[in-house]
């Protein structure tokens, strides 16, 4: 796994070999990188979960670049962490009903625990981008309490093949 | 990083136990799915999954639990999950796991619930084996 020099003090980019056995180390890297942010334990868990799910989807259903990598970019600022996960295939959540169900659940987590979620498809690559603000709320818990759930940014249905 | 572990054993009263610890993700979900399938195929239908020592559960791991609960229900079985980690519990709520299985914060409470379910006739008249 190669890490480029930060493009600024709080921006980190990694080219990650597209293998699922890298994910536990990536979760650790993300947790370390978010240490500069005013995150509590739940913020950090939510960030690790969302990055994991996005990368697992990119590795399992997307495509690596010519060197066999997918890309992860973290930007840590006063408003939290912005994450970009890029693979080089079309945006797919699985080709069978069973896998569609599983991958759909993974993206449901991202949508529920992040404050903004966006999926950009372009010829040759797909980027999933999301933001977590410090002390963000878990949407599921808000829903249980009957609170209205807001969502900033675009939200696209991932069920496209 | 905490290495994932999936251990299984038998408890008194015909309850099968699967203990999870560390970070459970896509790689370890296959092992969890396999252990659950082994319990069900052996004809034992009261399953306690103790995730007290788990520090991370991803969607694949949660999917394995859902799959187990879904397979047990039509045969009159039940899956009870022990979990007290607030972040993991929030994930379980997102996946609506609390609607397909019993979730308790202690093993004693989960066992009590499993025994109560076993004593309750299933809707088709069968008792939990």
Tab-separated table of C-alpha atoms in Angstrom:
chain	number	residue	atom	x	y	z
A	1	UNK	CA	0.000	0.000	0.000
A	2	UNK	CA	1.601	3.254	-0.985
A	3	UNK	CA	0.872	6.525	0.681
A	4	UNK	CA	1.610	9.755	-1.113
A	5	UNK	CA	2.840	12.798	0.728
A	6	UNK	CA	-0.076	14.803	2.099
A	7	UNK	CA	-1.086	17.451	-0.444
A	8	UNK	CA	-1.621	19.766	2.519
A	9	UNK	CA	-1.418	19.382	6.253
A	10	UNK	CA	-4.684	17.551	6.562
A	11	UNK	CA	-5.197	15.856	3.236
A	12	UNK	CA	-4.206	12.230	2.854
A	13	UNK	CA	-4.286	10.051	-0.229
A	14	UNK	CA	-3.669	6.347	-0.534
A	15	UNK	CA	-3.455	3.993	-3.484
A	16	UNK	CA	-4.764	0.753	-2.044
A	17	UNK	CA	-4.207	-2.628	-3.665
A	18	UNK	CA	-7.687	-3.947	-4.412
A	19	UNK	CA	-7.718	-6.818	-1.921
A	20	UNK	CA	-10.181	-7.267	0.920
A	21	UNK	CA	-7.400	-8.268	3.314
A	22	UNK	CA	-6.169	-4.655	3.224
A	23	UNK	CA	-9.339	-3.297	4.766
A	24	UNK	CA	-8.491	-3.793	8.430
A	25	UNK	CA	-5.259	-1.827	7.994
A	26	UNK	CA	-7.084	0.892	6.083
A	27	UNK	CA	-9.602	1.230	8.914
A	28	UNK	CA	-6.691	1.784	11.276
A	29	UNK	CA	-5.125	4.379	8.926
A	30	UNK	CA	-8.410	6.262	8.667
A	31	UNK	CA	-8.812	6.262	12.424
A	32	UNK	CA	-5.323	7.711	12.846
A	33	UNK	CA	-5.889	10.335	10.156
A	34	UNK	CA	-9.102	11.519	11.804
A	35	UNK	CA	-7.345	12.078	15.126
A	36	UNK	CA	-6.844	15.757	14.220
A	37	UNK	CA	-10.574	16.219	14.046
A	38	UNK	CA	-12.810	16.851	17.040
A	39	UNK	CA	-14.370	13.410	16.726
A	40	UNK	CA	-15.795	11.388	19.569
A	41	UNK	CA	-15.693	7.577	19.622
A	42	UNK	CA	-18.982	7.248	17.731
A	43	UNK	CA	-17.838	9.661	15.002
A	44	UNK	CA	-14.692	7.593	14.573
A	45	UNK	CA	-16.611	4.334	14.438
A	46	UNK	CA	-19.022	5.768	11.866
A	47	UNK	CA	-16.124	6.992	9.727
A	48	UNK	CA	-14.340	3.646	9.847
A	49	UNK	CA	-17.560	1.825	8.979
A	50	UNK	CA	-18.413	4.061	6.018
A	51	UNK	CA	-14.884	3.957	4.571
A	52	UNK	CA	-14.823	0.185	4.990
A	53	UNK	CA	-18.156	-0.281	3.206
A	54	UNK	CA	-17.229	2.044	0.337
A	55	UNK	CA	-13.857	0.361	-0.175
A	56	UNK	CA	-15.303	-3.148	0.096
A	57	UNK	CA	-17.802	-2.203	-2.600
A	58	UNK	CA	-15.086	-0.701	-4.808
A	59	UNK	CA	-12.903	-3.796	-4.432
A	60	UNK	CA	-15.662	-6.356	-4.874
A	61	UNK	CA	-17.767	-4.688	-7.538
A	62	UNK	CA	-15.678	-1.919	-9.079
A	63	UNK	CA	-12.364	-2.212	-10.853
A	64	UNK	CA	-8.797	-1.227	-9.935
A	65	UNK	CA	-6.586	1.047	-11.960
A	66	UNK	CA	-3.840	-0.295	-14.212
A	67	UNK	CA	-1.650	-0.895	-11.171
A	68	UNK	CA	-4.331	-2.858	-9.338
A	69	UNK	CA	-5.263	-0.073	-6.926
A	70	UNK	CA	-8.347	1.767	-5.807
A	71	UNK	CA	-7.996	5.273	-4.349
A	72	UNK	CA	-8.852	6.683	-0.957
A	73	UNK	CA	-8.648	10.380	-0.153
A	74	UNK	CA	-9.346	11.996	3.221
A	75	UNK	CA	-9.632	15.709	3.821
A	76	UNK	CA	-9.770	16.686	7.471
A	77	UNK	CA	-10.980	20.183	8.237
A	78	UNK	CA	-12.833	22.099	10.913
A	79	UNK	CA	-16.129	20.730	9.644
A	80	UNK	CA	-15.107	17.119	9.882
A	81	UNK	CA	-13.782	14.625	7.373
A	82	UNK	CA	-14.523	14.382	3.671
A	83	UNK	CA	-13.810	10.987	2.142
A	84	UNK	CA	-13.490	10.023	-1.503
A	85	UNK	CA	-13.245	6.415	-2.641
A	86	UNK	CA	-12.531	5.954	-6.333
A	87	UNK	CA	-12.475	2.834	-8.449
A	88	UNK	CA	-12.135	2.534	-12.172
A	89	UNK	CA	-15.242	0.620	-13.146
A	90	UNK	CA	-18.934	1.343	-13.408
A	91	UNK	CA	-20.944	1.725	-10.250
A	92	UNK	CA	-22.320	-1.704	-9.354
A	93	UNK	CA	-23.771	-3.115	-6.212
A	94	UNK	CA	-23.847	-6.711	-7.359
A	95	UNK	CA	-25.202	-8.794	-10.169
A	96	UNK	CA	-27.513	-11.154	-8.294
A	97	UNK	CA	-30.435	-10.464	-5.981
A	98	UNK	CA	-28.528	-11.866	-2.985
A	99	UNK	CA	-25.429	-9.808	-3.587
A	100	UNK	CA	-27.550	-6.789	-4.408
A	101	UNK	CA	-29.150	-7.165	-1.004
A	102	UNK	CA	-25.794	-7.365	0.761
A	103	UNK	CA	-24.230	-4.474	-1.092
A	104	UNK	CA	-27.355	-2.434	-0.659
A	105	UNK	CA	-26.994	-2.902	3.077
A	106	UNK	CA	-23.404	-1.671	2.925
A	107	UNK	CA	-24.457	1.508	1.183
A	108	UNK	CA	-27.357	1.929	3.564
A	109	UNK	CA	-24.798	2.211	6.351
A	110	UNK	CA	-22.905	4.930	4.493
A	111	UNK	CA	-26.076	6.908	3.911
A	112	UNK	CA	-27.195	6.538	7.499
A	113	UNK	CA	-23.988	7.431	9.319
A	114	UNK	CA	-22.648	10.177	7.046
A	115	UNK	CA	-23.913	13.748	6.837
A	116	UNK	CA	-23.551	14.078	3.058
A	117	UNK	CA	-23.223	11.338	0.441
A	118	UNK	CA	-22.652	11.665	-3.266
A	119	UNK	CA	-21.806	9.206	-6.030
A	120	UNK	CA	-20.172	10.524	-9.178
A	121	UNK	CA	-19.939	8.355	-12.232
A	122	UNK	CA	-17.712	9.386	-15.086
A	123	UNK	CA	-16.273	7.472	-18.034
A	124	UNK	CA	-13.610	5.234	-16.582
A	125	UNK	CA	-14.140	5.803	-12.907
A	126	UNK	CA	-16.655	6.028	-10.065
A	127	UNK	CA	-16.152	8.154	-6.955
A	128	UNK	CA	-18.170	7.803	-3.768
A	129	UNK	CA	-17.800	10.946	-1.655
A	130	UNK	CA	-19.106	11.518	1.857
A	131	UNK	CA	-18.659	13.805	4.831
A	132	UNK	CA	-18.900	13.247	8.547
A	133	UNK	CA	-19.156	16.203	10.873
A	134	UNK	CA	-18.029	16.026	14.494
A	135	UNK	CA	-20.700	14.701	16.838
A	136	UNK	CA	-22.902	13.718	13.946
A	137	UNK	CA	-26.065	11.845	14.626
A	138	UNK	CA	-26.819	8.308	13.670
A	139	UNK	CA	-29.798	8.534	11.388
A	140	UNK	CA	-31.249	5.243	12.557
A	141	UNK	CA	-31.507	6.497	16.089
A	142	UNK	CA	-33.096	9.746	14.936
A	143	UNK	CA	-35.613	7.744	12.965
A	144	UNK	CA	-36.451	5.642	15.986
A	145	UNK	CA	-37.139	8.758	18.008
A	146	UNK	CA	-39.329	10.171	15.263
A	147	UNK	CA	-37.014	13.063	14.454
A	148	UNK	CA	-37.049	14.390	10.929
A	149	UNK	CA	-34.047	13.293	8.956
A	150	UNK	CA	-32.352	15.852	6.787
A	151	UNK	CA	-29.810	15.107	4.092
A	152	UNK	CA	-27.528	17.615	2.545
A	153	UNK	CA	-26.044	17.090	-0.834
A	154	UNK	CA	-27.147	14.750	-3.547
A	155	UNK	CA	-28.199	11.261	-2.730
A	156	UNK	CA	-28.358	8.662	-5.416
A	157	UNK	CA	-29.709	5.171	-5.321
A	158	UNK	CA	-26.821	2.726	-5.611
A	159	UNK	CA	-28.889	-0.037	-7.210
A	160	UNK	CA	-27.559	0.357	-10.689
A	161	UNK	CA	-25.675	-2.293	-12.546
B	1	UNK	CA	-6.449	-3.558	14.888
B	2	UNK	CA	-8.044	-6.420	16.712
B	3	UNK	CA	-7.972	-9.762	14.929
B	4	UNK	CA	-11.404	-11.283	14.385
B	5	UNK	CA	-12.228	-14.507	16.177
B	6	UNK	CA	-15.242	-16.759	15.743
B	7	UNK	CA	-15.540	-19.575	18.305
B	8	UNK	CA	-18.362	-22.049	18.775
B	9	UNK	CA	-19.366	-24.348	21.631
B	10	UNK	CA	-22.418	-25.950	23.214
B	11	UNK	CA	-24.182	-24.765	26.363
B	12	UNK	CA	-26.506	-26.596	28.694
B	13	UNK	CA	-30.096	-26.863	27.611
B	14	UNK	CA	-29.423	-27.412	23.925
B	15	UNK	CA	-28.211	-23.913	23.209
B	16	UNK	CA	-25.383	-23.472	20.724
B	17	UNK	CA	-23.007	-20.601	21.350
B	18	UNK	CA	-20.957	-18.624	18.837
B	19	UNK	CA	-18.627	-16.031	20.363
B	20	UNK	CA	-17.319	-13.122	18.285
B	21	UNK	CA	-14.392	-10.923	19.203
B	22	UNK	CA	-12.296	-8.269	17.503
B	23	UNK	CA	-13.129	-6.634	14.179
B	24	UNK	CA	-15.535	-8.751	12.138
B	25	UNK	CA	-15.557	-7.809	8.472
B	26	UNK	CA	-15.990	-9.160	4.977
B	27	UNK	CA	-13.187	-11.687	5.374
B	28	UNK	CA	-14.408	-13.193	8.641
B	29	UNK	CA	-18.094	-13.089	7.622
B	30	UNK	CA	-17.630	-16.297	5.660
B	31	UNK	CA	-16.461	-18.097	8.797
B	32	UNK	CA	-19.399	-16.739	10.772
B	33	UNK	CA	-21.831	-17.779	8.036
B	34	UNK	CA	-20.294	-21.246	7.978
B	35	UNK	CA	-20.529	-21.701	11.776
B	36	UNK	CA	-24.165	-20.635	11.783
B	37	UNK	CA	-24.966	-22.993	8.893
B	38	UNK	CA	-23.245	-25.838	10.714
B	39	UNK	CA	-25.410	-25.313	13.796
B	40	UNK	CA	-28.622	-25.187	11.782
B	41	UNK	CA	-27.764	-28.207	9.643
B	42	UNK	CA	-26.998	-30.228	12.768
B	43	UNK	CA	-30.613	-29.790	13.812
B	44	UNK	CA	-29.900	-27.487	16.756
B	45	UNK	CA	-32.093	-24.485	16.511
B	46	UNK	CA	-31.376	-22.366	19.554
B	47	UNK	CA	-28.398	-20.196	18.773
B	48	UNK	CA	-26.772	-17.605	20.999
B	49	UNK	CA	-24.297	-15.264	19.288
B	50	UNK	CA	-22.253	-13.393	21.861
B	51	UNK	CA	-20.682	-10.293	20.310
B	52	UNK	CA	-19.694	-8.751	23.669
B	53	UNK	CA	-16.043	-8.737	22.669
B	54	UNK	CA	-16.601	-7.619	19.079
B	55	UNK	CA	-15.308	-4.135	18.306
B	56	UNK	CA	-16.509	-3.796	14.697
B	57	UNK	CA	-19.220	-5.455	12.596
B	58	UNK	CA	-19.529	-4.624	8.917
B	59	UNK	CA	-22.496	-5.208	6.613
B	60	UNK	CA	-21.255	-8.645	5.557
B	61	UNK	CA	-21.080	-9.824	9.183
B	62	UNK	CA	-24.496	-8.391	9.915
B	63	UNK	CA	-25.769	-10.080	6.752
B	64	UNK	CA	-24.517	-13.411	8.099
B	65	UNK	CA	-26.535	-12.879	11.299
B	66	UNK	CA	-29.635	-11.920	9.327
B	67	UNK	CA	-29.204	-15.011	7.174
B	68	UNK	CA	-29.003	-17.227	10.265
B	69	UNK	CA	-32.077	-15.714	11.884
B	70	UNK	CA	-33.979	-15.990	8.619
B	71	UNK	CA	-33.132	-19.687	8.276
B	72	UNK	CA	-33.992	-20.477	11.891
B	73	UNK	CA	-37.401	-18.837	11.966
B	74	UNK	CA	-39.283	-21.237	9.640
B	75	UNK	CA	-38.035	-24.268	11.606
B	76	UNK	CA	-39.209	-22.792	14.887
B	77	UNK	CA	-35.701	-21.819	15.959
B	78	UNK	CA	-34.328	-18.592	17.307
B	79	UNK	CA	-31.139	-16.581	17.285
B	80	UNK	CA	-30.337	-14.292	20.194
B	81	UNK	CA	-27.511	-11.780	20.015
B	82	UNK	CA	-25.539	-10.372	22.937
B	83	UNK	CA	-24.185	-6.899	22.266
B	84	UNK	CA	-23.611	-3.880	24.479
B	85	UNK	CA	-21.405	-1.779	22.199
B	86	UNK	CA	-23.418	1.370	21.406
B	87	UNK	CA	-21.865	1.885	17.971
B	88	UNK	CA	-22.456	-1.701	16.912
B	89	UNK	CA	-25.988	-1.551	18.308
B	90	UNK	CA	-26.636	1.519	16.167
B	91	UNK	CA	-25.479	-0.426	13.092
B	92	UNK	CA	-27.781	-3.287	14.037
B	93	UNK	CA	-30.677	-0.849	14.210
B	94	UNK	CA	-29.816	0.522	10.780
B	95	UNK	CA	-30.009	-3.034	9.460
B	96	UNK	CA	-33.249	-3.557	11.430
B	97	UNK	CA	-31.744	-6.603	13.124
B	98	UNK	CA	-33.785	-5.964	16.210
B	99	UNK	CA	-36.815	-6.913	14.112
B	100	UNK	CA	-35.536	-10.361	13.174
B	101	UNK	CA	-33.715	-11.458	16.325
B	102	UNK	CA	-33.522	-10.933	20.051
B	103	UNK	CA	-30.755	-8.509	21.070
B	104	UNK	CA	-29.761	-8.229	24.731
B	105	UNK	CA	-26.880	-6.546	26.517
B	106	UNK	CA	-25.927	-9.584	28.626
B	107	UNK	CA	-25.596	-13.290	27.989
B	108	UNK	CA	-27.898	-14.146	30.886
B	109	UNK	CA	-30.685	-11.986	29.476
B	110	UNK	CA	-30.266	-13.447	26.002
B	111	UNK	CA	-30.262	-17.004	27.352
B	112	UNK	CA	-33.389	-16.310	29.343
B	113	UNK	CA	-35.078	-15.030	26.206
B	114	UNK	CA	-33.994	-18.079	24.208
B	115	UNK	CA	-35.394	-20.386	26.889
B	116	UNK	CA	-38.640	-18.420	26.936
B	117	UNK	CA	-38.919	-18.755	23.157
B	118	UNK	CA	-38.203	-22.469	23.429
B	119	UNK	CA	-41.056	-22.870	25.862
B	120	UNK	CA	-43.432	-21.026	23.552
B	121	UNK	CA	-45.029	-23.123	20.812
B	122	UNK	CA	-44.112	-21.887	17.337
B	123	UNK	CA	-46.988	-20.678	15.202
B	124	UNK	CA	-47.008	-24.050	13.438
B	125	UNK	CA	-47.224	-25.806	16.802
B	126	UNK	CA	-43.580	-26.894	16.986
B	127	UNK	CA	-41.268	-26.213	19.926
B	128	UNK	CA	-37.722	-24.999	19.392
B	129	UNK	CA	-35.475	-28.104	19.303
